[in-house]
Coordinates of C-alpha atoms in Angstrom, one line a residue:
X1 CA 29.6 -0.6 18.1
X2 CA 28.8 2.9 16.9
X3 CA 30.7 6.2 18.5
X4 CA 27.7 8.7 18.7
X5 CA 29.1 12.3 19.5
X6 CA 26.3 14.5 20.7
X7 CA 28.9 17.3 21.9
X8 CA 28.8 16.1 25.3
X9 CA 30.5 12.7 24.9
X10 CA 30.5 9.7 23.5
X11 CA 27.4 7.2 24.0
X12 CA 27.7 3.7 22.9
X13 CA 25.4 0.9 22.8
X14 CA 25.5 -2.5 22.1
X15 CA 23.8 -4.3 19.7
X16 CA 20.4 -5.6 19.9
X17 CA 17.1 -6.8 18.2
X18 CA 14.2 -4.6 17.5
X19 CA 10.9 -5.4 16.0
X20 CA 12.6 -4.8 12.5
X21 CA 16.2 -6.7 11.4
X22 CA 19.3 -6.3 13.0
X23 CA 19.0 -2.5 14.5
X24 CA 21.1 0.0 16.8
X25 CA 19.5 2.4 18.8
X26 CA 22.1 5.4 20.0
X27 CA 21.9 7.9 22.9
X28 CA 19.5 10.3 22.8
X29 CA 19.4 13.8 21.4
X30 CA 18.1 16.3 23.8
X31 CA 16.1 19.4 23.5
X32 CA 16.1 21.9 26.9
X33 CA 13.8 24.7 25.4
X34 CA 10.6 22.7 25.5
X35 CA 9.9 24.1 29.8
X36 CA 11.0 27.7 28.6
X37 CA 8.0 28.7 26.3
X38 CA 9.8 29.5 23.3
X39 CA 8.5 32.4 21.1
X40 CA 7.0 31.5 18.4
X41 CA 9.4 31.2 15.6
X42 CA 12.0 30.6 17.6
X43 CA 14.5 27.4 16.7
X44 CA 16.8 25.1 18.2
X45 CA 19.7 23.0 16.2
X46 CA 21.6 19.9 17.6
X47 CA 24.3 18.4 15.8
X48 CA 24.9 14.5 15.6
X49 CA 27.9 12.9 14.7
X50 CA 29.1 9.5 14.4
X51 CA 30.8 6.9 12.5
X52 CA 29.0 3.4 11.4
X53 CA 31.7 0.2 11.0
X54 CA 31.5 -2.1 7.6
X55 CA 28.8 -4.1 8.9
X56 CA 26.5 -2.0 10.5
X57 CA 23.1 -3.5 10.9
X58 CA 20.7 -2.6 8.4
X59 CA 18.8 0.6 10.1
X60 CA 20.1 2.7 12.4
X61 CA 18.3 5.0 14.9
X62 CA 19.2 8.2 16.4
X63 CA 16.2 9.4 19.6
X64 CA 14.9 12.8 19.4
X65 CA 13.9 14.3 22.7
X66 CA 11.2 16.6 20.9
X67 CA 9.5 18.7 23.5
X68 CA 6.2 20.9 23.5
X69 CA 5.4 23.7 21.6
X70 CA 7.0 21.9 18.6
X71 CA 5.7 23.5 14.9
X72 CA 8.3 21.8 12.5
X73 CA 11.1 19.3 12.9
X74 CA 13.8 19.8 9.9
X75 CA 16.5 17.3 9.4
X76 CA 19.9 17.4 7.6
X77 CA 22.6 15.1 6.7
X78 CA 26.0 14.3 5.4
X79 CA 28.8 11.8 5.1
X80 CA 31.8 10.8 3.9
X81 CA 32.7 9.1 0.2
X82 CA 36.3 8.0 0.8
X83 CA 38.1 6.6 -2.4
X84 CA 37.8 3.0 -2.6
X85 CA 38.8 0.3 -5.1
X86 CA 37.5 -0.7 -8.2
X87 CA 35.0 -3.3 -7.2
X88 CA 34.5 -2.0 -3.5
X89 CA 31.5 -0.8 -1.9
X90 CA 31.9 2.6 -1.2
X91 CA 29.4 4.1 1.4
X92 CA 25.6 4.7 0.9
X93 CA 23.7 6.3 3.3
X94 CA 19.7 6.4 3.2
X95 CA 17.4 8.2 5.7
X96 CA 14.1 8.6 7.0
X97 CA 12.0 9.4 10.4
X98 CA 9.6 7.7 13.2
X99 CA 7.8 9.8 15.3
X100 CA 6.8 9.4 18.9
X101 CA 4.9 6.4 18.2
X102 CA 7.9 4.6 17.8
X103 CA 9.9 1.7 15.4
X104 CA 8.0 -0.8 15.9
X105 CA 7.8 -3.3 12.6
X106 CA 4.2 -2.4 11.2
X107 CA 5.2 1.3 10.7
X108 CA 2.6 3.1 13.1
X109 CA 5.1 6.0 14.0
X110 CA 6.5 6.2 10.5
X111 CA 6.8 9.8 9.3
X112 CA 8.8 9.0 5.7
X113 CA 11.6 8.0 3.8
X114 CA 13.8 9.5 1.2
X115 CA 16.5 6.8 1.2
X116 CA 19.3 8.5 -0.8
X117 CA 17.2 11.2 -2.4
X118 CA 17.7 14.0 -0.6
X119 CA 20.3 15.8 1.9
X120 CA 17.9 17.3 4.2
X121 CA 13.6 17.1 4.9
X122 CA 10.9 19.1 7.2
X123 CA 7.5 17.8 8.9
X124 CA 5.0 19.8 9.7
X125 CA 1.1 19.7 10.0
X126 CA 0.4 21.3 6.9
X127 CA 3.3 20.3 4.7
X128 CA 6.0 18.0 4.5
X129 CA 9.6 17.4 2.5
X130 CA 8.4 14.9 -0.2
X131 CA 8.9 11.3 0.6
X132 CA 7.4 12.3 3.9
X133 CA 4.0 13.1 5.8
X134 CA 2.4 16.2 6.8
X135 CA 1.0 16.0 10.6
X136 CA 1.3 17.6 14.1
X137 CA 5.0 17.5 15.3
X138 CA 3.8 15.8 19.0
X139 CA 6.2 15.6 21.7
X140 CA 7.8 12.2 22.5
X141 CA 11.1 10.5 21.5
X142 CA 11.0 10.5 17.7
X143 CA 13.4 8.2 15.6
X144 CA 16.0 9.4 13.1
X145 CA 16.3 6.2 10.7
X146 CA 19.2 6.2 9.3
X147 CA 20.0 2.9 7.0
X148 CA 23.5 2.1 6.2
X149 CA 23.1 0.8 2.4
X150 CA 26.4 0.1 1.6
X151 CA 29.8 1.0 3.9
X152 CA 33.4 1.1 2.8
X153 CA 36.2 -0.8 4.2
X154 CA 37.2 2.9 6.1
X155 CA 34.0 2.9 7.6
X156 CA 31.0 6.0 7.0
X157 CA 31.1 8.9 9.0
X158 CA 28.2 10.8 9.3
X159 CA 27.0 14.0 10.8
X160 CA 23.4 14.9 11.5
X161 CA 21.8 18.6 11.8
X162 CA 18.6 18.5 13.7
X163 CA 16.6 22.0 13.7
X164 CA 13.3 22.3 16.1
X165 CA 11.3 26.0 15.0
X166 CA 8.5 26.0 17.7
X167 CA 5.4 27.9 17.5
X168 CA 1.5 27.3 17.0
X169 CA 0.7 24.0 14.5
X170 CA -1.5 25.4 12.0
X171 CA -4.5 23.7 10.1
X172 CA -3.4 19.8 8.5
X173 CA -5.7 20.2 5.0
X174 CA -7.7 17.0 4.6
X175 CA -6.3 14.3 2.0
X176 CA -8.1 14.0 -1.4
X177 CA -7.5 10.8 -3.1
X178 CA -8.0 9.7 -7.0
X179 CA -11.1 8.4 -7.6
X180 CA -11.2 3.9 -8.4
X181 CA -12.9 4.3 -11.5
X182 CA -12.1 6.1 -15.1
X183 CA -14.7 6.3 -18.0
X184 CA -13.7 3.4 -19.6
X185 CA -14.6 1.1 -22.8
X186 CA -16.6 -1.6 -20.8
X187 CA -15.1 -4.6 -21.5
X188 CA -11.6 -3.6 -23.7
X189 CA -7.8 -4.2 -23.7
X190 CA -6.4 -1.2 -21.1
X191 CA -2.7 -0.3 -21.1
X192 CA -1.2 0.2 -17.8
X193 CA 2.2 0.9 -16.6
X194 CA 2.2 -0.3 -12.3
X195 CA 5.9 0.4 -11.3
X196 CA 6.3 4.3 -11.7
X197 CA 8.6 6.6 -9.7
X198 CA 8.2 10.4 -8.5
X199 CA 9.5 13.3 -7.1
X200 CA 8.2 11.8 -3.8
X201 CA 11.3 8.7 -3.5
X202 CA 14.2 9.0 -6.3
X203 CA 12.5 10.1 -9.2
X204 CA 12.8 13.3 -10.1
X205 CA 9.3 14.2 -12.1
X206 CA 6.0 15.1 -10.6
X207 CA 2.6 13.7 -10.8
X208 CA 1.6 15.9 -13.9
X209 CA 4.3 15.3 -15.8
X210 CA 3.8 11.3 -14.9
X211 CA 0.6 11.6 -15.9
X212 CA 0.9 13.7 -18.8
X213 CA 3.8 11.0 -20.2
X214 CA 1.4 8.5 -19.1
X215 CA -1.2 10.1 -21.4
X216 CA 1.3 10.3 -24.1
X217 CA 2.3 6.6 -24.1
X218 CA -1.1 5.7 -24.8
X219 CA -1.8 4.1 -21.2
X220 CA -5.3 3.9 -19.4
X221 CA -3.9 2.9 -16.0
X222 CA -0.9 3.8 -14.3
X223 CA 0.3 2.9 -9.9
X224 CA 2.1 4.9 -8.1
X225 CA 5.1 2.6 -6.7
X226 CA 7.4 4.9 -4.7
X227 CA 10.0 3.8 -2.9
X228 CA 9.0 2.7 1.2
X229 CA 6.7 5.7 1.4
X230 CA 3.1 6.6 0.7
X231 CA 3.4 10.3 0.9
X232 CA 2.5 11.0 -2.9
X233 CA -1.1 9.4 -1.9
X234 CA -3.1 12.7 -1.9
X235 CA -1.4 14.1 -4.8
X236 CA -2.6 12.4 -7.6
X237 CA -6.2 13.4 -7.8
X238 CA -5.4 16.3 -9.4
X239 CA -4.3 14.0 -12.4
X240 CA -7.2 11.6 -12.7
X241 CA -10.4 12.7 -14.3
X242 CA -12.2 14.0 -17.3
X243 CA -9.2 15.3 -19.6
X244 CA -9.0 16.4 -23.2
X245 CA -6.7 12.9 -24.0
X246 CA -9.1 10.4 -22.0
X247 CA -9.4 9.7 -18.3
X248 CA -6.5 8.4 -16.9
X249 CA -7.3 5.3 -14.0
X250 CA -4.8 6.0 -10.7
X251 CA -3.6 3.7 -8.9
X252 CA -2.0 3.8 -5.1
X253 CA 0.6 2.0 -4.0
X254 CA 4.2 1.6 -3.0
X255 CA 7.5 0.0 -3.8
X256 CA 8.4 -1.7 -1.0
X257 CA 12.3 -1.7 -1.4
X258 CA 13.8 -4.7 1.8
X259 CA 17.7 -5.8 1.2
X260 CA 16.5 -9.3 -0.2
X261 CA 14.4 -7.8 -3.6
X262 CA 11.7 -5.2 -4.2
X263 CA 8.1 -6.0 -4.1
X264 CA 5.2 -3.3 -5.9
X265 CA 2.1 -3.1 -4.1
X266 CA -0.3 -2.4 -6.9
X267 CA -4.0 -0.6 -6.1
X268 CA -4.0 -0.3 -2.4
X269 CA -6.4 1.7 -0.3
X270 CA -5.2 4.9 -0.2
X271 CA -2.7 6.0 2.6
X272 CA -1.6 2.3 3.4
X273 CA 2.1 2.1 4.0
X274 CA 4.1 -1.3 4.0
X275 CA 6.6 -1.8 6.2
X276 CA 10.3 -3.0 4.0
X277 CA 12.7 -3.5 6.9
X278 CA 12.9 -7.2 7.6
X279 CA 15.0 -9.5 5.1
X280 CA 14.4 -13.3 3.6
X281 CA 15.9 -14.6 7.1
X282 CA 13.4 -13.0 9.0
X283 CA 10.3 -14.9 7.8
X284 CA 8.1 -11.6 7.7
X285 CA 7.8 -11.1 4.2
X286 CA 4.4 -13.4 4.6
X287 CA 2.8 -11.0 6.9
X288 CA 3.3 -8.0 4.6
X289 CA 2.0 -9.5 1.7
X290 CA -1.3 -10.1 3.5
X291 CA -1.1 -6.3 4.4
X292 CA -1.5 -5.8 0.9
X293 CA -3.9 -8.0 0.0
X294 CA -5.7 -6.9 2.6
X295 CA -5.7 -3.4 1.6
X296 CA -6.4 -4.4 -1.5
X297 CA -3.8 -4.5 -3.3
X298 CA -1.6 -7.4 -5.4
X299 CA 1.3 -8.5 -4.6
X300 CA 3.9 -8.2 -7.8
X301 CA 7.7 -8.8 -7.0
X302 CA 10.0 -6.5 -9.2
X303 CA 12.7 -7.3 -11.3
X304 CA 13.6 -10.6 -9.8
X305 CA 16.8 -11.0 -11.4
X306 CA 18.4 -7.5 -11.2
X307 CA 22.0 -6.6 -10.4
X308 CA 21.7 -4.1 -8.7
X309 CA 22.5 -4.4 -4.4
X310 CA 19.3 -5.7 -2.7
X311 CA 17.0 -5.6 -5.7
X312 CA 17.1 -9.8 -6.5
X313 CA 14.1 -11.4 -5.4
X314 CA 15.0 -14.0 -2.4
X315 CA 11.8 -14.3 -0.5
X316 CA 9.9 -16.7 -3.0
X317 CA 6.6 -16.5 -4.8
X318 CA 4.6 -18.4 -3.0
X319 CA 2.8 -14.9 -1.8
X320 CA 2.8 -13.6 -5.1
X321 CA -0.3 -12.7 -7.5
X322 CA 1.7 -11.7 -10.4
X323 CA 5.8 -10.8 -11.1
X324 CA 7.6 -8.2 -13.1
X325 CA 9.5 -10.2 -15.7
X326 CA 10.0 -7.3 -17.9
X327 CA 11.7 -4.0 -16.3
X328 CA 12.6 -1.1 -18.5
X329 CA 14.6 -1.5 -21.9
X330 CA 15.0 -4.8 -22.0
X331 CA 18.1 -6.8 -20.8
X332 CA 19.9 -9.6 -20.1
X333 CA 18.4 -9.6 -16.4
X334 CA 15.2 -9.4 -18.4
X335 CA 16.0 -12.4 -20.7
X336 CA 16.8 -14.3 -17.6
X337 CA 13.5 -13.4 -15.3
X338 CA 11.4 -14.6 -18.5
X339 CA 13.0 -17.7 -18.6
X340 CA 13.1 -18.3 -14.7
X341 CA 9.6 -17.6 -15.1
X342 CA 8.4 -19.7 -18.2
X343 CA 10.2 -22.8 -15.7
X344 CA 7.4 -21.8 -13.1
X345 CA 4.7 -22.3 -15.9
X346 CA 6.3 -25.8 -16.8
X347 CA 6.1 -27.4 -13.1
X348 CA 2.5 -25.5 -12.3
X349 CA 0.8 -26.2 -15.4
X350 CA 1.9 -29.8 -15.6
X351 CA 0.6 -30.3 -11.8
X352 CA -2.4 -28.7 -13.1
X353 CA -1.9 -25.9 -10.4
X354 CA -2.8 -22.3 -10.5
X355 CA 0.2 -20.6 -12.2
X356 CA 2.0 -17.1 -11.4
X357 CA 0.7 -14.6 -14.4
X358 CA 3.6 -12.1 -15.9
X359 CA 3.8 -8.2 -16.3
X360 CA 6.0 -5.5 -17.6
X361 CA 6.5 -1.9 -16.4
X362 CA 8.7 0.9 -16.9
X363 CA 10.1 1.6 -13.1
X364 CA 10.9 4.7 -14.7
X365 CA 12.0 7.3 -12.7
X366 CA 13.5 10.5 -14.4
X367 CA 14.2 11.8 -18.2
X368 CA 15.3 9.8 -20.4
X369 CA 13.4 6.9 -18.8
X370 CA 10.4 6.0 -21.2
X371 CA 7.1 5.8 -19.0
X372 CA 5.6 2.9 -21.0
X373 CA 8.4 0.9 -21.6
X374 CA 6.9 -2.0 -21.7
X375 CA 3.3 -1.7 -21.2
X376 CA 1.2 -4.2 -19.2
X377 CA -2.3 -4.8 -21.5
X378 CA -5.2 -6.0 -19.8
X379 CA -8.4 -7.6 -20.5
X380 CA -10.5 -5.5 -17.7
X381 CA -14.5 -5.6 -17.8
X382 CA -13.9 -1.6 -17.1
X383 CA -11.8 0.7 -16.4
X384 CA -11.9 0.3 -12.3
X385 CA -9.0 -0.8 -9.6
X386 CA -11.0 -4.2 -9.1
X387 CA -11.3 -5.0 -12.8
X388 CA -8.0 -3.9 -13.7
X389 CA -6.8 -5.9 -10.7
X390 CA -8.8 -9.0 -11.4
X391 CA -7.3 -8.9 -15.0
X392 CA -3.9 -8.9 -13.9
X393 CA -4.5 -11.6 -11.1
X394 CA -6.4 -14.0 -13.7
X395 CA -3.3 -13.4 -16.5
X396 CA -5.5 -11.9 -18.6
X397 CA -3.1 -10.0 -19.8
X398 CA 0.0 -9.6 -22.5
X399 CA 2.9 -7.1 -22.5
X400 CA 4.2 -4.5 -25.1
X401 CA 6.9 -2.6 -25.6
X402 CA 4.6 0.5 -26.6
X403 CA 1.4 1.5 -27.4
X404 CA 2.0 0.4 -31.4
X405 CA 2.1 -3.1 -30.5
X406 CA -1.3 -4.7 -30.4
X407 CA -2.0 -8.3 -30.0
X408 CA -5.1 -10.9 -30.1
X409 CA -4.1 -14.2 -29.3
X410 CA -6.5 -17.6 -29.4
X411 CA -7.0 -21.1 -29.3
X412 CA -9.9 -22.6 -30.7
X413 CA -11.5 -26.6 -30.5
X414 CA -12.3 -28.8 -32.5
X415 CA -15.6 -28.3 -32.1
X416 CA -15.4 -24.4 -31.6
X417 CA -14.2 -24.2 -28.2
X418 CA -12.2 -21.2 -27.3
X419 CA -9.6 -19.7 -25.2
X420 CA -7.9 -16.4 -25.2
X421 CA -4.5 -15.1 -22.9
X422 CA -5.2 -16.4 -19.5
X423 CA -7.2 -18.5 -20.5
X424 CA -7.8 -22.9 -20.6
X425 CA -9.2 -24.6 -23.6
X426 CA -11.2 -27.5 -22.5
X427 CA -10.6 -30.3 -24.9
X428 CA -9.4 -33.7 -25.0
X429 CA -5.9 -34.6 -24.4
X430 CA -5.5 -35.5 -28.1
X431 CA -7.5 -33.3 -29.6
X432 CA -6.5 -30.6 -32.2
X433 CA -6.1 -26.8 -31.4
X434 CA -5.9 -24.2 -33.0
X435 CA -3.0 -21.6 -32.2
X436 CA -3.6 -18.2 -33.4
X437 CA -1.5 -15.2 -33.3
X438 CA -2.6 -11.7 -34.8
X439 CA -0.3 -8.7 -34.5
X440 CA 0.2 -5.0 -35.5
X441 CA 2.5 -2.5 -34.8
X442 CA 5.5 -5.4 -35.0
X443 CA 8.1 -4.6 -37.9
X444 CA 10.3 -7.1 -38.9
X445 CA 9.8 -9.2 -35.7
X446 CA 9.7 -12.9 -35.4
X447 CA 6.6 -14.7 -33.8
X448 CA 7.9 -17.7 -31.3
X449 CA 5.5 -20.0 -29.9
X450 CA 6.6 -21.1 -26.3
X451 CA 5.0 -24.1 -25.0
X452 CA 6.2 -26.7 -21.5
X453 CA 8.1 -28.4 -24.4
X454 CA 10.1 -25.2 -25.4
X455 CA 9.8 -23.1 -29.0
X456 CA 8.2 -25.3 -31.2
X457 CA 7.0 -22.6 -33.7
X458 CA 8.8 -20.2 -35.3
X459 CA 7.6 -17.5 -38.1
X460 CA 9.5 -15.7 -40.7
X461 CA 10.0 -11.6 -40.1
X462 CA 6.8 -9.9 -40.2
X463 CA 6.5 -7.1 -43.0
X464 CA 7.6 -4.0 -42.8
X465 CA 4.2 -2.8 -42.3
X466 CA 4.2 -4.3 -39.3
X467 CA 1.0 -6.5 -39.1
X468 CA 0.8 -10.4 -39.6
X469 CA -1.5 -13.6 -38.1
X470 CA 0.3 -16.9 -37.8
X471 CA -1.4 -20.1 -37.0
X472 CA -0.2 -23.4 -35.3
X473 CA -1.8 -26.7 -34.7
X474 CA -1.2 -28.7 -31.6
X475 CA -2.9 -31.0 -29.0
X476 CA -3.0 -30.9 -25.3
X477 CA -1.1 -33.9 -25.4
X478 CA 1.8 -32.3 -27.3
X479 CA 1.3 -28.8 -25.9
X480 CA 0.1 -28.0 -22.2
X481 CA -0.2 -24.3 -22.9
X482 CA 1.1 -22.0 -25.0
X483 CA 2.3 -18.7 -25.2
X484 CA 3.6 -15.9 -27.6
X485 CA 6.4 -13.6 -27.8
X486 CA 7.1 -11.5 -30.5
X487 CA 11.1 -10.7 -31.0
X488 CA 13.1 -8.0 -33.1
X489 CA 15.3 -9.7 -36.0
X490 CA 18.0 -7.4 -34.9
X491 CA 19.7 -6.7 -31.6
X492 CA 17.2 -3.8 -30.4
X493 CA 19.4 -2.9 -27.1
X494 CA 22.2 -5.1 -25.5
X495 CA 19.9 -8.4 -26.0
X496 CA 20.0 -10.2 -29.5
X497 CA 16.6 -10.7 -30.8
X498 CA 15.0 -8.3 -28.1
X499 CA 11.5 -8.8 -26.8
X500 CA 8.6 -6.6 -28.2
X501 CA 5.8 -8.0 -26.7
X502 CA 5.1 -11.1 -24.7
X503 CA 2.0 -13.4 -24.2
X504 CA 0.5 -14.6 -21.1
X505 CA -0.2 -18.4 -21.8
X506 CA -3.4 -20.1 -22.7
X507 CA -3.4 -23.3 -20.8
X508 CA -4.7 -26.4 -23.1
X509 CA -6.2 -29.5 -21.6
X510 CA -9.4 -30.3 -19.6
X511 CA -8.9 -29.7 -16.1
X512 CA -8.3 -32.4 -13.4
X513 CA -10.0 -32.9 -10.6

């Protein structure tokens, strides 16, 4: 149960089932001034205040009454942050709105998010609060979500501050979006970096200065990834376009942030939101992922194997078209997702089925956070969504910790055959091929040669300089595909022997069937 306080005693409902998870819908908040004709500029304030048990359902919502005349809904929030033990949850309270459309799962009344980011937000037709969307403030019951993240033993107490300011609507300005194509290189190598944060979830820098770093780091492509909102859609164009330190290729899409794991949705048509309130249980994940393919974007879980509350991956990858395996600096829970998904490699490409390609981005989010830490590098035929996308769904693809790190990686036939990352040479099961590695910007780091059977090649340090080319011989037979990682000597970070840059595999073998 949930005690709801509207100043004019206590409602309580019971528990029930929405079209999302495991939701409870309180008593209304009511409005009286909408059959008075409010001046303009005039404002009304309700205050909510309630108290959520340890093991509230996973959203929350509070009805808003919201009458005519309505120019701007503005919302504020707080809640208590008892002491608790060492290794207790204490209380985390996230926050976001539907409007008269409703909470239906699929999103159509959704209005934004800001999770824990912010204390308060505003709506109105021509602006918005970032994390949420601009529009006409209709009348209707609206939807205060609130989502109970974590709750202490004592239970969260919360108190809401809803402020109506009526008045005429004003002009909504029409949406410009970044363009799908950059002046490119034709067919080249692009850098790209798909999990970024903003000023428009938790991160705390804007577009320009994204894209400035971007710029810096020596990426072509970057996607916006925001946590469970769209709202930073229309404000990237200004940051694509003919600039003095190359065109910069932006990408839409969103973080979609559910209990059970994170999921990026990487080059969707602009404007598309995907809906994050359903867990592993409620075998919805399936439908969500065909949203995004459907608005054309891939499908990339996120960090599979963090620590942090929600963020491991539990739904499977069977709706997958790629997965983060590198997030950030890299760490143990790095270490672990590359290996978890080498093990995927093993049982596909031995079964001679299509295998789940690798990337790496920063999920950076404020200062010191390095946008382009690691770098996803893609084979593209240009610098466009689709080709950038096809790259990354064919593996075409290898990932660096930064722009210094450059790699070409082959296999070549016994009668000239070839293969690069991504890639199948089609020879015979015992015949020879020809590994080969070439790398610059790699001090000091060791080549490793990963293959179904495990490391079976192993340079000496690189020179200082940097630069090297190894070559291995193996057959199909012996080998069914390899792939390349290049490590520091040293403990770079809290991992021995650190990853610099990672290889796709080349698959070697003819196919079957």
């Amino acid at each position: 149960m949930c005690d709801d306080d509207h100043g004019n005693g206590i409602n309580r409902r019971a528990l029930f089932v929405t079209g999302a998870t495991a939701a409870l819908t309180l008593g209304s908040v009511t409005f009286a001034s909408g059959a008075t004709n409010p001046a303009s500029g005039a404002q009304e304030t309700r205050t909510v205040r309630g108290r959520l048990p340890t093991g509230s359902p996973d959203y929350v919502y509070v009805p808003v009454e919201v009458p005519t005349g309505v120019a701007e809904i503005k919302v504020a929030y707080t809640y208590d942050r008892p002491s608790v033990p060492a290794g207790t949850q204490g209380n985390a309270l996230d926050i976001g709105i539907f409007d008269q459309h409703g909470t239906d799962l699929g999103g159509r009344g959704f209005r934004g998010w800001s999770g824990g980011a912010r204390s308060e937000f505003f709506l109105r037709v021509d602006d918005a609060t970032p994390g949420y969307l601009p529009g006409p403030v209709h009348a209707g019951v609206w939807h205060i979500a609130l989502g109970p993240y974590t709750v202490s033993p004592q239970g969260l107490s919360y108190e809401l501050t809803i402020t109506l300011t009526y008045g005429e609507p004003g002009l909504a300005p029409r949406p410009v979006y970044p363009p799908e194509r950059a002046k490119g290189r034709g067919r080249a190598w692009y850098r790209g970096d798909c999990h970024l944060h903003s000023w428009y979830s938790d991160g705390r820098r804007t577009p320009a200065e994204i894209a400035a770093l971007a710029r810096a780091a020596g990426l072509d492509f970057i996607n916006s990834s925001d946590h469970n909102t769209q709202s930073s859609h229309p404000h990237w164009a200004p940051e694509a376009g003919p600039h003095p330190d190359g065109e910069l290729l932006i990408l839409l899409g969103e973080e979609v942030t559910t209990r059970n794991g994170h999921v990026v949705a990487v080059g969707t048509e602009p404007g598309t939101f995907v809906d994050w309130r359903y867990r592993a249980r409620d075998n919805r994940f399936g439908r969500f992922a065909r949203e995004i393919r459907r608005a054309g974007g891939l499908v990339v879980p996120a960090h599979p194997h963090a620590t942090c509350i929600g963020c491991a991956w539990k739904f499977g990858f069977g709706e997958a078209d790629a997965v983060e395996v590198w997030n950030g600096p890299y760490t143990p829970d790095d270490e672990i997702a590359l290996a978890s998904w080498d093990a995927t490699l093993v049982a596909s490409v031995r079964a001679n089925r299509e295998w789940l390609p690798a990337m790496g981005n920063s999920d950076a989010h404020r200062d010191p956070d390095a946008i382009g830490l690691p770098q996803t590098v893609v084979l593209a035929e240009d610098l466009t969504r689709e080709a950038i996308q096809d790259g990354i769904r064919a593996g075409h693809s290898y990932v660096a910790e930064s722009k210094n790190v450059s790699l070409a990686f082959t296999a070549t036939g016994p009668k000239g055959e070839h293969a690069g990352i991504g890639g199948r040479l089609e020879i015979a099961r015992d015949a020879p091929a020809t590994i080969r590695l070439e790398v610059t910007g790699a001090p000091r780091c060791t080549v490793r040669l990963v293959t179904d059977q495990g490391v079976l090649f192993t340079s000496d340090p690189l020179p200082v300089g940097g630069a090297g080319t190894v070559e291995w011989r193996t057959t199909p037979a012996y080998a069914a595909y390899v792939r390349a990682e290049l490590r520091h000597e040293t403990a770079a970070g809290p991992v021995p022997g650190a990853l610099a840059a990672f290889t796709n595999p080349i698959v070697l073998g003819e196919a079957e069937g």
